[in-house]
PDB file of C-alpha atoms in Angstrom:
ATOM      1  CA  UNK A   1      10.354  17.264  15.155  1.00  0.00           C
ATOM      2  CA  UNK A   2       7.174  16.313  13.592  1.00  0.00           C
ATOM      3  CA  UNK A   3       6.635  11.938  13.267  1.00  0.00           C
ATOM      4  CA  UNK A   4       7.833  10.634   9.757  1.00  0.00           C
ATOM      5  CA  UNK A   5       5.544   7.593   8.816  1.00  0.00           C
ATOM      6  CA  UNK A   6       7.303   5.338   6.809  1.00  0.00           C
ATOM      7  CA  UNK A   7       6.079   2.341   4.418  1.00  0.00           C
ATOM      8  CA  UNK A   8       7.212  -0.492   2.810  1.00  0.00           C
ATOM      9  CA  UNK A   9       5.503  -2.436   0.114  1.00  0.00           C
ATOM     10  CA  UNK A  10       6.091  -5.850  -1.027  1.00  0.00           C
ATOM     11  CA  UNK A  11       4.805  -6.842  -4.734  1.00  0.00           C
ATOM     12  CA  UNK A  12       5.582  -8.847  -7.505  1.00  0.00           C
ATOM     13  CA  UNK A  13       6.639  -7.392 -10.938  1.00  0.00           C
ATOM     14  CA  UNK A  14       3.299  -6.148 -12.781  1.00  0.00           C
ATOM     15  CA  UNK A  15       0.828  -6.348  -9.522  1.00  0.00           C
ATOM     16  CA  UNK A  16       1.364  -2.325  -9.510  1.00  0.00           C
ATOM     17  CA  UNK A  17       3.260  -1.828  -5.372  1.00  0.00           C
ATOM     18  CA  UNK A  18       5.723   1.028  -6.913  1.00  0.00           C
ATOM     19  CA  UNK A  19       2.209   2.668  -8.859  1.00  0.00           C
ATOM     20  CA  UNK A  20       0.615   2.047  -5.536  1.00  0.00           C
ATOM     21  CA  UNK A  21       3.174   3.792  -3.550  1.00  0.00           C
ATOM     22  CA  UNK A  22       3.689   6.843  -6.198  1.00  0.00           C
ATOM     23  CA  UNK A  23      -0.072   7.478  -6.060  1.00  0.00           C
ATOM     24  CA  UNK A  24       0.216   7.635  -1.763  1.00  0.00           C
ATOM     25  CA  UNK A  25       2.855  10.131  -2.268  1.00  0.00           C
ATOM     26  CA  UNK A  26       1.021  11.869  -4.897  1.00  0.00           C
ATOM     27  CA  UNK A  27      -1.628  11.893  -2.619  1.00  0.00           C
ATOM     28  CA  UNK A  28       0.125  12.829   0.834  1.00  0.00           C
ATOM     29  CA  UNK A  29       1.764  15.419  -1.425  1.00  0.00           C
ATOM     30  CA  UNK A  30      -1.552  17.264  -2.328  1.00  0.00           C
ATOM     31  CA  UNK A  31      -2.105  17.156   1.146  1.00  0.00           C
ATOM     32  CA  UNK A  32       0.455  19.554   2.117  1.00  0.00           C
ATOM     33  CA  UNK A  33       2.680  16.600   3.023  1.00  0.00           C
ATOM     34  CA  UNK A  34       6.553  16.168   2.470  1.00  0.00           C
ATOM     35  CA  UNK A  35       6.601  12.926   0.501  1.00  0.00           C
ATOM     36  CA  UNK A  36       8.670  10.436  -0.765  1.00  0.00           C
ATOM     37  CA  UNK A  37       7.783   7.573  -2.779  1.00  0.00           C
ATOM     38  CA  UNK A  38      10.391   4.808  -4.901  1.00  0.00           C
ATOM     39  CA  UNK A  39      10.709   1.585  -6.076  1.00  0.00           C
ATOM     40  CA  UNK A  40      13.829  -0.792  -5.540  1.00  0.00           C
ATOM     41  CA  UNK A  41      14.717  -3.481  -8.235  1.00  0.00           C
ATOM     42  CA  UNK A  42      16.997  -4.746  -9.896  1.00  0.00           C
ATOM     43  CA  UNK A  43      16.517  -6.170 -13.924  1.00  0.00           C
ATOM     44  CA  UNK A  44      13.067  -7.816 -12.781  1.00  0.00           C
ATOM     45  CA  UNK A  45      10.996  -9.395 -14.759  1.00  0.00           C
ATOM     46  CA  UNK A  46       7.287  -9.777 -14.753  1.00  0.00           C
ATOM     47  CA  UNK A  47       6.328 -11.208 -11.405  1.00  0.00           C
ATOM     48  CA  UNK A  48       9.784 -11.079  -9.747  1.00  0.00           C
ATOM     49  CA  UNK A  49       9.515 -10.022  -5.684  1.00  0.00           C
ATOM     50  CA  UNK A  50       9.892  -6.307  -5.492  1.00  0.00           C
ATOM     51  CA  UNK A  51      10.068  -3.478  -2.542  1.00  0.00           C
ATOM     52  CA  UNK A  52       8.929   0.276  -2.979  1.00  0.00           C
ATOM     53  CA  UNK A  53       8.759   2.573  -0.495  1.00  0.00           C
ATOM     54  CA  UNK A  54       7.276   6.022   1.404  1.00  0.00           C
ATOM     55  CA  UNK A  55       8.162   8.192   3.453  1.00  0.00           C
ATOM     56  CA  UNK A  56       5.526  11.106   4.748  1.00  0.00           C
ATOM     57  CA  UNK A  57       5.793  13.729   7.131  1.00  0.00           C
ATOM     58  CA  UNK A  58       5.512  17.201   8.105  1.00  0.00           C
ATOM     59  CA  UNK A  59       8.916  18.124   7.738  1.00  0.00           C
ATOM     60  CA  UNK A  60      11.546  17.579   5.167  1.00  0.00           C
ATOM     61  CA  UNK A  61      13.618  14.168   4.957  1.00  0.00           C
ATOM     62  CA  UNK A  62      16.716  14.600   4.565  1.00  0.00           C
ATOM     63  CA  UNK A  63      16.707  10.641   4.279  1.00  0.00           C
ATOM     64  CA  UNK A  64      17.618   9.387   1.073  1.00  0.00           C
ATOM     65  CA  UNK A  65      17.527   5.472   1.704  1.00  0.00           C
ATOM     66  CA  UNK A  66      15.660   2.175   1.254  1.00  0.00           C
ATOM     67  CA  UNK A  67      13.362   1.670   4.472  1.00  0.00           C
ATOM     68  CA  UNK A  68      14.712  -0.712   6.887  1.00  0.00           C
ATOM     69  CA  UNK A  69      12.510   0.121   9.948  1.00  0.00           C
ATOM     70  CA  UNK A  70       9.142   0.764   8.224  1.00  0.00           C
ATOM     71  CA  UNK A  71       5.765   1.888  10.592  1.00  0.00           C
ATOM     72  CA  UNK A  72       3.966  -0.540   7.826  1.00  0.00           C
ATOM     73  CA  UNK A  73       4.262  -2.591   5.325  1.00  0.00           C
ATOM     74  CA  UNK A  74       2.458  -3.760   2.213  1.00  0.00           C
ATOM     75  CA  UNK A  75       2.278  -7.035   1.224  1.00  0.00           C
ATOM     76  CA  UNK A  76       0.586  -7.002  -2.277  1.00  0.00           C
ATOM     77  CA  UNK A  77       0.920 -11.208  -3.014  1.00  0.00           C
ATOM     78  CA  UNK A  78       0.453 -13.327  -0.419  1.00  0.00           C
ATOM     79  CA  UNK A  79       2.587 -15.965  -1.490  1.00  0.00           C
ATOM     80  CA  UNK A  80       5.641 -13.486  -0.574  1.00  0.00           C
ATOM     81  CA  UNK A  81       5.062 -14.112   3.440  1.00  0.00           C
ATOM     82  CA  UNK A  82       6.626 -17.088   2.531  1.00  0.00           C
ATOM     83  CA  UNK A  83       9.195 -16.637  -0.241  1.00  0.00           C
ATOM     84  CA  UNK A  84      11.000 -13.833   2.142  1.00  0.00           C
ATOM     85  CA  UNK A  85      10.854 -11.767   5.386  1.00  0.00           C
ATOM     86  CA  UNK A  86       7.964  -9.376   5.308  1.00  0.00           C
ATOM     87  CA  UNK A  87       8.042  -8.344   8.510  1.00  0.00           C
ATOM     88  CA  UNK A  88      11.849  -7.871   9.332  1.00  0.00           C
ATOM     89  CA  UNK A  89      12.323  -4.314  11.111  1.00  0.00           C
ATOM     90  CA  UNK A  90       8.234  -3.774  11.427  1.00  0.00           C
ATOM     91  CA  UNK A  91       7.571  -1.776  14.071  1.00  0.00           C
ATOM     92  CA  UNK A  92       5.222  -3.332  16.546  1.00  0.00           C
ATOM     93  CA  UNK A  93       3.155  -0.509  16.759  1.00  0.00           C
ATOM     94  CA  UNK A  94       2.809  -0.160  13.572  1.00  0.00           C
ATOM     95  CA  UNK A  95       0.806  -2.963  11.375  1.00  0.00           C
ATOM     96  CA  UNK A  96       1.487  -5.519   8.898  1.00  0.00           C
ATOM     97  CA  UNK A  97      -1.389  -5.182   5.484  1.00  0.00           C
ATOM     98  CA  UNK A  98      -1.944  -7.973   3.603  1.00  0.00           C
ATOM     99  CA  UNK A  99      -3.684  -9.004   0.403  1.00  0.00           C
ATOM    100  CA  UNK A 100      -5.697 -11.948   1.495  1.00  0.00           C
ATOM    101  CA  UNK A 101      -8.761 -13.665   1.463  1.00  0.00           C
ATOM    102  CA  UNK A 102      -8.106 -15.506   4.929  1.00  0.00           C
ATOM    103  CA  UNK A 103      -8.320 -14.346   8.234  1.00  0.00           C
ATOM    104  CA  UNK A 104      -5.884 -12.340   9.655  1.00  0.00           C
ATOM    105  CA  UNK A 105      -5.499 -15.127  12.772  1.00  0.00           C
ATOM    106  CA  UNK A 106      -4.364 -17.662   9.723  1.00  0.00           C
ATOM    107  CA  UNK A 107      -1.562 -15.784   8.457  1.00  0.00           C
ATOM    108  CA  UNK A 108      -0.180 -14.761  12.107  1.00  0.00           C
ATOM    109  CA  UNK A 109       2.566 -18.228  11.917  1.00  0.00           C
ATOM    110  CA  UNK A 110       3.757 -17.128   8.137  1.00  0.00           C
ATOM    111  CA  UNK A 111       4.946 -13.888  10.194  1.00  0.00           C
ATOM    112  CA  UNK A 112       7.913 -14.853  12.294  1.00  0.00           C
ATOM    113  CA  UNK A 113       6.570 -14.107  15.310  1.00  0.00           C
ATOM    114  CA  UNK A 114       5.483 -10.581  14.541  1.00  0.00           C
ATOM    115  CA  UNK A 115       3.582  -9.178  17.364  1.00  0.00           C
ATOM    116  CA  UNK A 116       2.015  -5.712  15.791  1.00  0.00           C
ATOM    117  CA  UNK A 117      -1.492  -5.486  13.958  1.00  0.00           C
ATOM    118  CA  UNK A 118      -1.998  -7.602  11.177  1.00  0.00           C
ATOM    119  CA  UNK A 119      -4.786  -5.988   8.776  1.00  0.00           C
ATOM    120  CA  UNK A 120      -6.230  -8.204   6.158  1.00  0.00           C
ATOM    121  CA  UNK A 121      -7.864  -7.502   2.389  1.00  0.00           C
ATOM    122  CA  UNK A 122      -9.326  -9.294  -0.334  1.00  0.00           C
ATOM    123  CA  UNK A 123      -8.117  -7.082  -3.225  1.00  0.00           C
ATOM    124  CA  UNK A 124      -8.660  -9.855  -5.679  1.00  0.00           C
ATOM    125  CA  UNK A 125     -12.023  -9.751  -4.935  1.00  0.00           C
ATOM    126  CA  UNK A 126     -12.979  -6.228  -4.648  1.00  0.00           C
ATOM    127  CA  UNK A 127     -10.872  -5.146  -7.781  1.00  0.00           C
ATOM    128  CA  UNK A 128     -12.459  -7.701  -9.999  1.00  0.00           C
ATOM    129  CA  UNK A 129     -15.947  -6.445  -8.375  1.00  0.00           C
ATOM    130  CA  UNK A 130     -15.372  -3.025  -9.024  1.00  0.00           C
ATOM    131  CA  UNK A 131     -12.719  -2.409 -11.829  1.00  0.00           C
ATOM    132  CA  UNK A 132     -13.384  -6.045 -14.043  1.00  0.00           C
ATOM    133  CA  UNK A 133      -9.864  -7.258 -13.170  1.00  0.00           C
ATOM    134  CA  UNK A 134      -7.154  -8.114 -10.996  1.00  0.00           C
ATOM    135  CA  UNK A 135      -5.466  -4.613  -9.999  1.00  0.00           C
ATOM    136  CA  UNK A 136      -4.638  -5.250  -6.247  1.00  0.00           C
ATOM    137  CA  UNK A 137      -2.645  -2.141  -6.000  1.00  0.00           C
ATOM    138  CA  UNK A 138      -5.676   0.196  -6.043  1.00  0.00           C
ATOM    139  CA  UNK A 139      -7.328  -1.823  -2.648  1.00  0.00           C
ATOM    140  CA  UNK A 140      -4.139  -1.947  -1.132  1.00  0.00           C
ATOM    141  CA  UNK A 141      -3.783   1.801  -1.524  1.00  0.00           C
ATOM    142  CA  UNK A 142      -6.686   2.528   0.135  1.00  0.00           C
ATOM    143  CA  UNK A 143      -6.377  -0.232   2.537  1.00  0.00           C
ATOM    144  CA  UNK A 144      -2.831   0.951   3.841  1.00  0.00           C
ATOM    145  CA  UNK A 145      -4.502   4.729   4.425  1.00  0.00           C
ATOM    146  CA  UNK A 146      -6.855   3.718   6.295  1.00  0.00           C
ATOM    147  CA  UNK A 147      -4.874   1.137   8.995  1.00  0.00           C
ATOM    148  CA  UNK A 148      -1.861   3.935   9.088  1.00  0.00           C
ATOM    149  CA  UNK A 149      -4.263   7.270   8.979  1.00  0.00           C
ATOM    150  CA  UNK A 150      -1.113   9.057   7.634  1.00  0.00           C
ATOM    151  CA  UNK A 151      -3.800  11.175   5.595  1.00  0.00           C
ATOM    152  CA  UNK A 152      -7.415  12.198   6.806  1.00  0.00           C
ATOM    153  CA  UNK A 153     -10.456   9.759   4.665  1.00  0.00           C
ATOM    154  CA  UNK A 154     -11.687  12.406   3.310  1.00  0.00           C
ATOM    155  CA  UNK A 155      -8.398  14.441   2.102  1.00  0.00           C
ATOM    156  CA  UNK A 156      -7.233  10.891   0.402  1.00  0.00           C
ATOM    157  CA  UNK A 157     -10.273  10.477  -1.397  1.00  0.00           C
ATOM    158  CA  UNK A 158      -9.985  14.005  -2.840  1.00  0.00           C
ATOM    159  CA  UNK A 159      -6.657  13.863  -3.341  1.00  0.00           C
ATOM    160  CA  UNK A 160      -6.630  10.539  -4.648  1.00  0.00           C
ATOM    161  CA  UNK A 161      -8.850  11.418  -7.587  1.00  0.00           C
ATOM    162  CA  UNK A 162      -7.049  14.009  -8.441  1.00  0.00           C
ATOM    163  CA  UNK A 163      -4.333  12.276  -8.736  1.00  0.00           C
ATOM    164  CA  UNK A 164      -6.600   9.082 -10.828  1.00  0.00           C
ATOM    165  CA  UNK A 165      -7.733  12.124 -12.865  1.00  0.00           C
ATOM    166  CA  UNK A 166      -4.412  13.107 -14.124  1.00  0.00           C
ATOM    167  CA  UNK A 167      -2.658   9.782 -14.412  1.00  0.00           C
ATOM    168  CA  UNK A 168      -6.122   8.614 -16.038  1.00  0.00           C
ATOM    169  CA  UNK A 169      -6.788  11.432 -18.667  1.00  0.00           C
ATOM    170  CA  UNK A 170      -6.784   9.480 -21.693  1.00  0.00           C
ATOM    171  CA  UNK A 171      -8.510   6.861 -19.994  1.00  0.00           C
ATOM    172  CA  UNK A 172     -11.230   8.465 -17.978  1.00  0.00           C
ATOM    173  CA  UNK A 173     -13.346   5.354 -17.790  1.00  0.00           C
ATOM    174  CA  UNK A 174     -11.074   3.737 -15.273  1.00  0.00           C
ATOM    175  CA  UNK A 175     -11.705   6.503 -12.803  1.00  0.00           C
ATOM    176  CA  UNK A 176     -15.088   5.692 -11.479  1.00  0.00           C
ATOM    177  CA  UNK A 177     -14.038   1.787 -11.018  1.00  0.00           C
ATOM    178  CA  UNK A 178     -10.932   3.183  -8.966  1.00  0.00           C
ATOM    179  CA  UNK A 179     -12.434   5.385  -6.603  1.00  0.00           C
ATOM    180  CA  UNK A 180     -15.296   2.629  -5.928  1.00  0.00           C
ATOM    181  CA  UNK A 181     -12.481   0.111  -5.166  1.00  0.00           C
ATOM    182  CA  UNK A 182     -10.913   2.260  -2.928  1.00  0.00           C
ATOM    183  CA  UNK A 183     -13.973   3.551  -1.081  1.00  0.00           C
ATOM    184  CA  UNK A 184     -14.531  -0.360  -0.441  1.00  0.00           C
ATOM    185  CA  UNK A 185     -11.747  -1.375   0.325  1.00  0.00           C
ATOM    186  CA  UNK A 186     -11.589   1.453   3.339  1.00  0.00           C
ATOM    187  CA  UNK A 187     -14.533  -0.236   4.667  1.00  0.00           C
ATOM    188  CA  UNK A 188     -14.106  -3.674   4.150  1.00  0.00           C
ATOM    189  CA  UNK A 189     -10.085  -3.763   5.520  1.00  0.00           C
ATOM    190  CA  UNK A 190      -9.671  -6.676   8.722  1.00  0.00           C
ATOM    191  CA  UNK A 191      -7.786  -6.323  11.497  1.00  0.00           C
ATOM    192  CA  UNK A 192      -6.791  -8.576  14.374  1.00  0.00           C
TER     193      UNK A 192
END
């Protein structure tokens, strides 16, 4: 049986983690992947903590649950490594990506003692530099395909606009700013 890779992102309400994590599956899906891709809250409001989740893989899940164990997670706001436990079930082989201006080596004690990868990127900046605001998702996208690899560079970036393209029609202008976050962010992503 093939490896299932699965994610878990941690956002606040409006910062875009269950947009971030439909356009991964979107994109995994164009790649011939089997995909799933959901959100999990409750009645939140605008900046409440929220999870969303993916599974990819070559082969059908026939899992149809929240991600306990994830291969990677997501953290979209910073301020959530310490408002709850990011990191419980993280595999250690997996990595930990967070949106962050530090270095990774000064976020390691907010992670109770995690021992995996911990991958680092300033979203806030490259969104504003790229798009004219703060859309963190987008970075974070591209940030978590290239620590996990779960699709080849090149597919995601094809795939990815495709996907921009479509969810983007009547606003075509926000295309160009997209793609040039997320070709940044692939090359400007930290890890310890």
């Amino acid at each position: 049986m093939s490896k299932m890779v699965e994610f878990r992102w941690h956002g606040r309400g409006g910062q875009g983690a269950k947009t971030a994590s439909l356009a991964l599956a979107d994109a995994a899906f164009l790649a011939g992947k089997f995909v799933q891709g959901f959100p999990e809250y409750g009645p939140e409001r605008m900046g409440a903590p929220i999870n969303a989740y993916n599974r990819i893989g070559d082969e059908r899940s026939s899992i149809h649950s929240n991600i306990y164990e994830p291969d990677y997670v997501v953290v979209v706001d910073e301020t959530l490594l310490t408002a709850i436990d990011v990191t419980a079930g993280l595999s250690e082989k997996g990595a930990i990506i967070i949106n962050s201006d530090k270095d990774p080596q000064r976020l390691v004690p907010a992670l109770k003692g995690y021992k995996g990868k911990v991958c680092v990127i300033d979203a806030r900046k490259i969104s504003e530099e790229t798009m004219g605001r703060y859309f963190p998702n987008t970075p974070m996208l591209a940030a978590a395909v290239k620590v996990s690899g779960v699709i080849p560079e090149d597919v995601f970036l094809k795939n990815i606009e495709t996907s921009l393209k479509h969810m983007f029609a009547k606003k075509p202008n926000v295309i160009e700013g997209n793609m040039n976050a997320i070709k940044r962010s692939m090359q400007e992503v930290k890890t310890l």
